[in-house]
PDB file of C-alpha atoms in Angstrom:
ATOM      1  CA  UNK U1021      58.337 123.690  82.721  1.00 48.00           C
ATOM      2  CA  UNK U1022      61.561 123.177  81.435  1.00 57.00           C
ATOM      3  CA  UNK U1023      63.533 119.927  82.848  1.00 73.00           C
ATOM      4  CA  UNK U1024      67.040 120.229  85.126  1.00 74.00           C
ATOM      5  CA  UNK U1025      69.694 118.132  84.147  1.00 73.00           C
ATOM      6  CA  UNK U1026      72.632 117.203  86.332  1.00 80.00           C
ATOM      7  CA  UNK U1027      76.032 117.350  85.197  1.00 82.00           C
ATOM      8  CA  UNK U1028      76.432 113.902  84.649  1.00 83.00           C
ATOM      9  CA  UNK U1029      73.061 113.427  82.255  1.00 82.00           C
ATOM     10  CA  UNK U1030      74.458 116.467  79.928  1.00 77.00           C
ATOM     11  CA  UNK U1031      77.715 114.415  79.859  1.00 78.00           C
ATOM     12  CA  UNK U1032      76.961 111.462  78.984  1.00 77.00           C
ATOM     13  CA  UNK U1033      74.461 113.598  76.164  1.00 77.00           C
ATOM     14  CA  UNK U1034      77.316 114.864  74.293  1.00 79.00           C
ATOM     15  CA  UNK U1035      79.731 111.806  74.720  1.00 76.00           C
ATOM     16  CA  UNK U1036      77.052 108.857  73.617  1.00 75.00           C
ATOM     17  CA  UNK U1037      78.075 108.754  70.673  1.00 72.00           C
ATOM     18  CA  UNK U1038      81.988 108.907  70.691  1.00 72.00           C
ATOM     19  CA  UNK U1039      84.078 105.709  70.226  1.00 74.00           C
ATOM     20  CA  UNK U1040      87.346 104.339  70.756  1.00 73.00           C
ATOM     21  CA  UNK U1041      89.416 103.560  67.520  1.00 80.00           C
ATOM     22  CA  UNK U1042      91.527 100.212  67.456  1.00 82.00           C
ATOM     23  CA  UNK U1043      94.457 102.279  68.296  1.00 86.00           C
ATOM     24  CA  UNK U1044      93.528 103.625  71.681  1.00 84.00           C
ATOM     25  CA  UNK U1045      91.595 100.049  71.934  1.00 81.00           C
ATOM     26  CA  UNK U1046      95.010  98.602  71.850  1.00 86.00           C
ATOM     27  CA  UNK U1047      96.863 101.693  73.514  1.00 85.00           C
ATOM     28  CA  UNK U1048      94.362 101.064  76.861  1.00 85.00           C
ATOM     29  CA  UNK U1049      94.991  97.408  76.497  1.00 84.00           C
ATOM     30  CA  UNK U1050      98.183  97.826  77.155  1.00 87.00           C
ATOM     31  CA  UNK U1051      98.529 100.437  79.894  1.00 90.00           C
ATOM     32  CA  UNK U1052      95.474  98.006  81.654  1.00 91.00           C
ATOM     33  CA  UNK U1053      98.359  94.819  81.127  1.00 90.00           C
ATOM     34  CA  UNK U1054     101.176  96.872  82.300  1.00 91.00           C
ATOM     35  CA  UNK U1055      99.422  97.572  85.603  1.00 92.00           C
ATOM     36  CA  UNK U1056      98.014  94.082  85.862  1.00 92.00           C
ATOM     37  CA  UNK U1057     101.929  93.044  85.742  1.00 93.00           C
ATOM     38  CA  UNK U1058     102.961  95.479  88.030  1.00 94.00           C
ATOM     39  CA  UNK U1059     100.316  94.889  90.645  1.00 94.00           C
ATOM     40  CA  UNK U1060     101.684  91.520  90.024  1.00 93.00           C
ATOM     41  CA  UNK U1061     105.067  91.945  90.760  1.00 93.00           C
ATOM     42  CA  UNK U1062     104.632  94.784  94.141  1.00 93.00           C
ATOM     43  CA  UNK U1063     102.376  91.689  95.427  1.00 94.00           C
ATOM     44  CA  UNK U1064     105.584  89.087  94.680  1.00 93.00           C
ATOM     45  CA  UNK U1065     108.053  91.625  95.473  1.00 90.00           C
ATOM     46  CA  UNK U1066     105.822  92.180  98.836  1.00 92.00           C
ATOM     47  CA  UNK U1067     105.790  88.593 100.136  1.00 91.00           C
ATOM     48  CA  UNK U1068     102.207  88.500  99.413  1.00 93.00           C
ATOM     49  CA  UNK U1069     102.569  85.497  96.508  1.00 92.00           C
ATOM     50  CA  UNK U1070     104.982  83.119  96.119  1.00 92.00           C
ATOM     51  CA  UNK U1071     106.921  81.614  93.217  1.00 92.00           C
ATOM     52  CA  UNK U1072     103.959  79.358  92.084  1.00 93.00           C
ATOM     53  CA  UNK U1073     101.071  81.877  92.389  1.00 94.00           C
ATOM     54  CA  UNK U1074     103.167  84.641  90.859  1.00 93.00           C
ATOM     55  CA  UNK U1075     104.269  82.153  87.803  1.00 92.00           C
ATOM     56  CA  UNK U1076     100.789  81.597  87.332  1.00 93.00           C
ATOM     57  CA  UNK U1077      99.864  85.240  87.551  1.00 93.00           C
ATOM     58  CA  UNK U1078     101.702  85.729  84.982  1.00 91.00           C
ATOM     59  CA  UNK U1079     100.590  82.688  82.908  1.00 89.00           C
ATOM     60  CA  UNK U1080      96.855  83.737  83.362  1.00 90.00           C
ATOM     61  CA  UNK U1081      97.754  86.766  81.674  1.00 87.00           C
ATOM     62  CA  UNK U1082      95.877  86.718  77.950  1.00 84.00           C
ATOM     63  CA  UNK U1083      98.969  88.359  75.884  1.00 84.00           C
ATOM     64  CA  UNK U1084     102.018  86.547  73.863  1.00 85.00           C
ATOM     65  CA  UNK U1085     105.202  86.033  75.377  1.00 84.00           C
ATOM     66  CA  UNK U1086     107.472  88.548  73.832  1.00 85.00           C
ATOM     67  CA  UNK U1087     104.720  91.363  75.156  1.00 88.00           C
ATOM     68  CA  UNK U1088     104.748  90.155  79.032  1.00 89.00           C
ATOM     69  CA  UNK U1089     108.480  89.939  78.579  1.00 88.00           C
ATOM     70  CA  UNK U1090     108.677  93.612  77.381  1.00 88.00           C
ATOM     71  CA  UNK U1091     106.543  94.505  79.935  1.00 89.00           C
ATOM     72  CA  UNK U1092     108.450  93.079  82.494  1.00 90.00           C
ATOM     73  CA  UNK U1093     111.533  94.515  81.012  1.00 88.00           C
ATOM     74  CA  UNK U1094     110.426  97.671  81.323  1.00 88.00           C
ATOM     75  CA  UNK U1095     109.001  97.229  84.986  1.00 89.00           C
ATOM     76  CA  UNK U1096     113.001  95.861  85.679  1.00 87.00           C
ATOM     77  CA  UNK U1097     114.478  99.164  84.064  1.00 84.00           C
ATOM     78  CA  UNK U1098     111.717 101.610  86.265  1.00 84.00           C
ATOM     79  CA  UNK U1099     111.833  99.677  89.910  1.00 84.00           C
ATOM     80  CA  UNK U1100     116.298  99.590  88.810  1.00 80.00           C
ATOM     81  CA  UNK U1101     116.529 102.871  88.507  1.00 77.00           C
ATOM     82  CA  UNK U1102     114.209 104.177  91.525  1.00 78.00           C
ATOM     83  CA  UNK U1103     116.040 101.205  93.673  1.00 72.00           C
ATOM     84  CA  UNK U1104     119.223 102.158  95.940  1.00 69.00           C
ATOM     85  CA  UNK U1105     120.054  98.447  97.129  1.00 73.00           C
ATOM     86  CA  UNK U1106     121.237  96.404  94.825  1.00 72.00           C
ATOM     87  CA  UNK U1107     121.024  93.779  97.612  1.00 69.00           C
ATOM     88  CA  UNK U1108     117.894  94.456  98.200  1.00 76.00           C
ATOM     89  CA  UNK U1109     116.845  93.562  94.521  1.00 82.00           C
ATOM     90  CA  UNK U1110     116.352  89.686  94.692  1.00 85.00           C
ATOM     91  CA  UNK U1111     112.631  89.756  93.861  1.00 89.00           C
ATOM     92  CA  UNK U1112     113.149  91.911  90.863  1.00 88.00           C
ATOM     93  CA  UNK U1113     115.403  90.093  89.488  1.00 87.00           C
ATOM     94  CA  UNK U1114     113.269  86.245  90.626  1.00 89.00           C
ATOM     95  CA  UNK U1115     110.431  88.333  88.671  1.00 91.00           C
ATOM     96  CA  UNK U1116     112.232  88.515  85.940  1.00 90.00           C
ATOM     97  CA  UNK U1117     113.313  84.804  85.678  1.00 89.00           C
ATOM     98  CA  UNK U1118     109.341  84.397  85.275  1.00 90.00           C
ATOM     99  CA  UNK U1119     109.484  86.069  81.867  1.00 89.00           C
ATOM    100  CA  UNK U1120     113.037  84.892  80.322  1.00 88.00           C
ATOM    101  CA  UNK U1121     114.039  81.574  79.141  1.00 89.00           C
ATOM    102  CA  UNK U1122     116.551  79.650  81.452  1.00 90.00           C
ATOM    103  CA  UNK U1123     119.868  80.915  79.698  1.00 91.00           C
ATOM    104  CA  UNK U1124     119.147  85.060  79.993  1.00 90.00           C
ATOM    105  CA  UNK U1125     118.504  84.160  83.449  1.00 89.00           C
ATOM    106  CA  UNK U1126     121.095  82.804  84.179  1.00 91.00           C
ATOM    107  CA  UNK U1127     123.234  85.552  82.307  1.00 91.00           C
ATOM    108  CA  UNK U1128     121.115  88.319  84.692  1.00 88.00           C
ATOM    109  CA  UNK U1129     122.213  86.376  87.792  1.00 88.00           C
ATOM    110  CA  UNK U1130     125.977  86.252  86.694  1.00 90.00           C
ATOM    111  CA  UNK U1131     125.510  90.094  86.017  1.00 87.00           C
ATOM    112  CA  UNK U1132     123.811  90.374  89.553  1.00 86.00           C
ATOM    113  CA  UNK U1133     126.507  88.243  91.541  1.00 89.00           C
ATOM    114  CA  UNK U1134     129.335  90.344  89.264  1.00 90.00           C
ATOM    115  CA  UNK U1135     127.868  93.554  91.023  1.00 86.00           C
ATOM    116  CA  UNK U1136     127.051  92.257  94.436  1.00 86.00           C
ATOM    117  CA  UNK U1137     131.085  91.065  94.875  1.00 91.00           C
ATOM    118  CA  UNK U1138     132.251  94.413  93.382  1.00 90.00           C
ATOM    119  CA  UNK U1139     130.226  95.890  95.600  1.00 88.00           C
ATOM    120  CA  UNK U1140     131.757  94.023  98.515  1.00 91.00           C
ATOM    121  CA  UNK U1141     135.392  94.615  97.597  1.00 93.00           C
ATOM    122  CA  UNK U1142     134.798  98.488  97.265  1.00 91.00           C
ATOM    123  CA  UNK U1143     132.636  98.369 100.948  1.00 91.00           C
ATOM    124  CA  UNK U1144     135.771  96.437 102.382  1.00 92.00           C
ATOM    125  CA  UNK U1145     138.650  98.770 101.115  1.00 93.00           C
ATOM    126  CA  UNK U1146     136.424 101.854 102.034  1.00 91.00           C
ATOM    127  CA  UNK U1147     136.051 100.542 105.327  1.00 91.00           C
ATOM    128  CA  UNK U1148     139.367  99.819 105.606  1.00 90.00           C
ATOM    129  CA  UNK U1149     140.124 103.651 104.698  1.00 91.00           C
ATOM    130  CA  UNK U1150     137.515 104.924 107.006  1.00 90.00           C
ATOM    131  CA  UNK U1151     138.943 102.844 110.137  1.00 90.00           C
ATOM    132  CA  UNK U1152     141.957 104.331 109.492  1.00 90.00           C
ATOM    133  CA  UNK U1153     140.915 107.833 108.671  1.00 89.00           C
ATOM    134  CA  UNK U1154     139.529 107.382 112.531  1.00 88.00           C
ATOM    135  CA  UNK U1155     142.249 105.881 114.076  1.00 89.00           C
ATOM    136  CA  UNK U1156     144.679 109.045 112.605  1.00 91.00           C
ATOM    137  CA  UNK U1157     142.346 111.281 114.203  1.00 89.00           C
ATOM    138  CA  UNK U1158     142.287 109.446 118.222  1.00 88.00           C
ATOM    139  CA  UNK U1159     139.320 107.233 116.988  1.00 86.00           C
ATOM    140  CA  UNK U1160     139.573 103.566 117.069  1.00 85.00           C
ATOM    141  CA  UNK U1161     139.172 100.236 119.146  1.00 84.00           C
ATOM    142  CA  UNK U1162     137.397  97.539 118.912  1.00 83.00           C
ATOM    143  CA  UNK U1163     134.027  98.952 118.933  1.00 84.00           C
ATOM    144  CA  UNK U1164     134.533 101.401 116.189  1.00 82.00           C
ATOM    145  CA  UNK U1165     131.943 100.380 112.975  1.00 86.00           C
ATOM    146  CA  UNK U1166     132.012 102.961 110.904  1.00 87.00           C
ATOM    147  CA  UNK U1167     128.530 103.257 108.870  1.00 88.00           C
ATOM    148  CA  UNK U1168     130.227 103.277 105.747  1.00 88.00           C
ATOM    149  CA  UNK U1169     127.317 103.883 103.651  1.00 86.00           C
ATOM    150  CA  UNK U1170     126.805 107.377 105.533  1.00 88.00           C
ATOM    151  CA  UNK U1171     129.975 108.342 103.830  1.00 88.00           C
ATOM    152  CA  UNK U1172     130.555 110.518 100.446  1.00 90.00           C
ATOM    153  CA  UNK U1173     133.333 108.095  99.330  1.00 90.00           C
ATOM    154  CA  UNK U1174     130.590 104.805  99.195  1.00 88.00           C
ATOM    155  CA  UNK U1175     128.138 106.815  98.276  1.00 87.00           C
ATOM    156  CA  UNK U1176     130.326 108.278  94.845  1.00 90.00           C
ATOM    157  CA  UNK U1177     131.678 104.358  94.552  1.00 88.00           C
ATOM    158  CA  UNK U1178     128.686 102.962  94.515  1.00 85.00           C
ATOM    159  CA  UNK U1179     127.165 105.056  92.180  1.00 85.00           C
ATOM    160  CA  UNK U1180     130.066 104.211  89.718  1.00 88.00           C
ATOM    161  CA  UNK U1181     129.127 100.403  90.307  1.00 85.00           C
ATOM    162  CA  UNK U1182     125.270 100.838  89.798  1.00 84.00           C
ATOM    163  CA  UNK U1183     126.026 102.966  86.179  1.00 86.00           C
ATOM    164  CA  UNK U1184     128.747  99.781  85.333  1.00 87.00           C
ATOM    165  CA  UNK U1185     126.192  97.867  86.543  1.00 86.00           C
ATOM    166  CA  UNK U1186     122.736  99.728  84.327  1.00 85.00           C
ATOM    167  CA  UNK U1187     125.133  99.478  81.163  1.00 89.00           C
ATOM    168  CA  UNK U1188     125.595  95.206  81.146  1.00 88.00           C
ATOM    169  CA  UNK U1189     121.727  95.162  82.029  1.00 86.00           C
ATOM    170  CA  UNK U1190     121.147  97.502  79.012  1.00 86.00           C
ATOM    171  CA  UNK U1191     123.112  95.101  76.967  1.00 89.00           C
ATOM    172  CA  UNK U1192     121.641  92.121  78.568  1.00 88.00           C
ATOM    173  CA  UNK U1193     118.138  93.554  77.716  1.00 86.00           C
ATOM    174  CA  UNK U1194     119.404  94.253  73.850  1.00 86.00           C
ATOM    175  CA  UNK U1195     119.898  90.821  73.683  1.00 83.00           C
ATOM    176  CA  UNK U1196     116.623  89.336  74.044  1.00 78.00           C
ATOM    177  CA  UNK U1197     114.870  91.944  72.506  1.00 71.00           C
TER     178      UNK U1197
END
């Protein structure tokens, strides 16, 4: 009588003898230390680790320098881009400051502070224009806040910012790589 075999038996048949060349060795090494780093960071970024742990996280890590750097680069330019706060964004850039030496830190938080205060004088003229956009139609007192970032004039503003903002990180990342 002949024997059944499950799908799993005839798979593991015709793949025994297949093996991974140093390339995809390296290629899976990679893409395994890229999620390590990001699990990393979401756990910092989270609240779930703090300075210490994380920096040690990241020390633990069995790769050189310039490669956790790179890595974290890249993890800066994906969570930047998906981001909407710049605000918001203190962890990402604290993260960072665990992979850069003390100067291109400080050169990322000059950027960052750069943005946050242009960010502030555009919120306070637009709110300025808003008030009085709604006190020339019968709207106003004291109890009027506009929610400026509901309207299309933030909204285009601060999109102008974050691109002004994505170019001196782009050069700021040229520079250490």
């Amino acid at each position: 009588m002949a024997e059944i075999k499950s799908a799993i038996e005839l798979a593991m048949e015709k793949t025994k003898d297949l093996v991974m060349d140093d390339r995809e060795k390296r290629s899976l090494a990679l893409k395994e230390l890229a999620a390590g780093m990001m699990t990393i960071y979401r756990r910092y970024r989270e609240g779930l680790s703090g300075d210490d742990e994380t920096k040690a996280q990241l020390d633990a890590l069995e790769c050189d320098s310039a490669r956790k750097r790179k890595i974290a680069l890249d993890i800066f330019t994906d969570e930047f881009e998906t981001g909407d706060d710049v605000a918001g964004m203190a962890p990402l850039f604290s993260f960072i400051g665990f992979v850069v030496d003390e100067k291109a830190r400080r050169e990322l938080l000059a950027v960052e502070k750069e943005c946050l205060r242009e960010l502030e004088r555009i919120r306070g003229s637009i709110r300025s224009r808003i008030t009085e956009e709604l006190a020339a139609s019968g709207i106003k007192g004291d109890s009027v806040e506009p929610n400026i970032e509901a309207w299309p004039m933030w909204k285009d503003a601060s999109a102008d910012v974050r691109r002004a903002f994505r170019r001196q990180i782009e050069k700021w990342k040229e520079g250490l790589l």
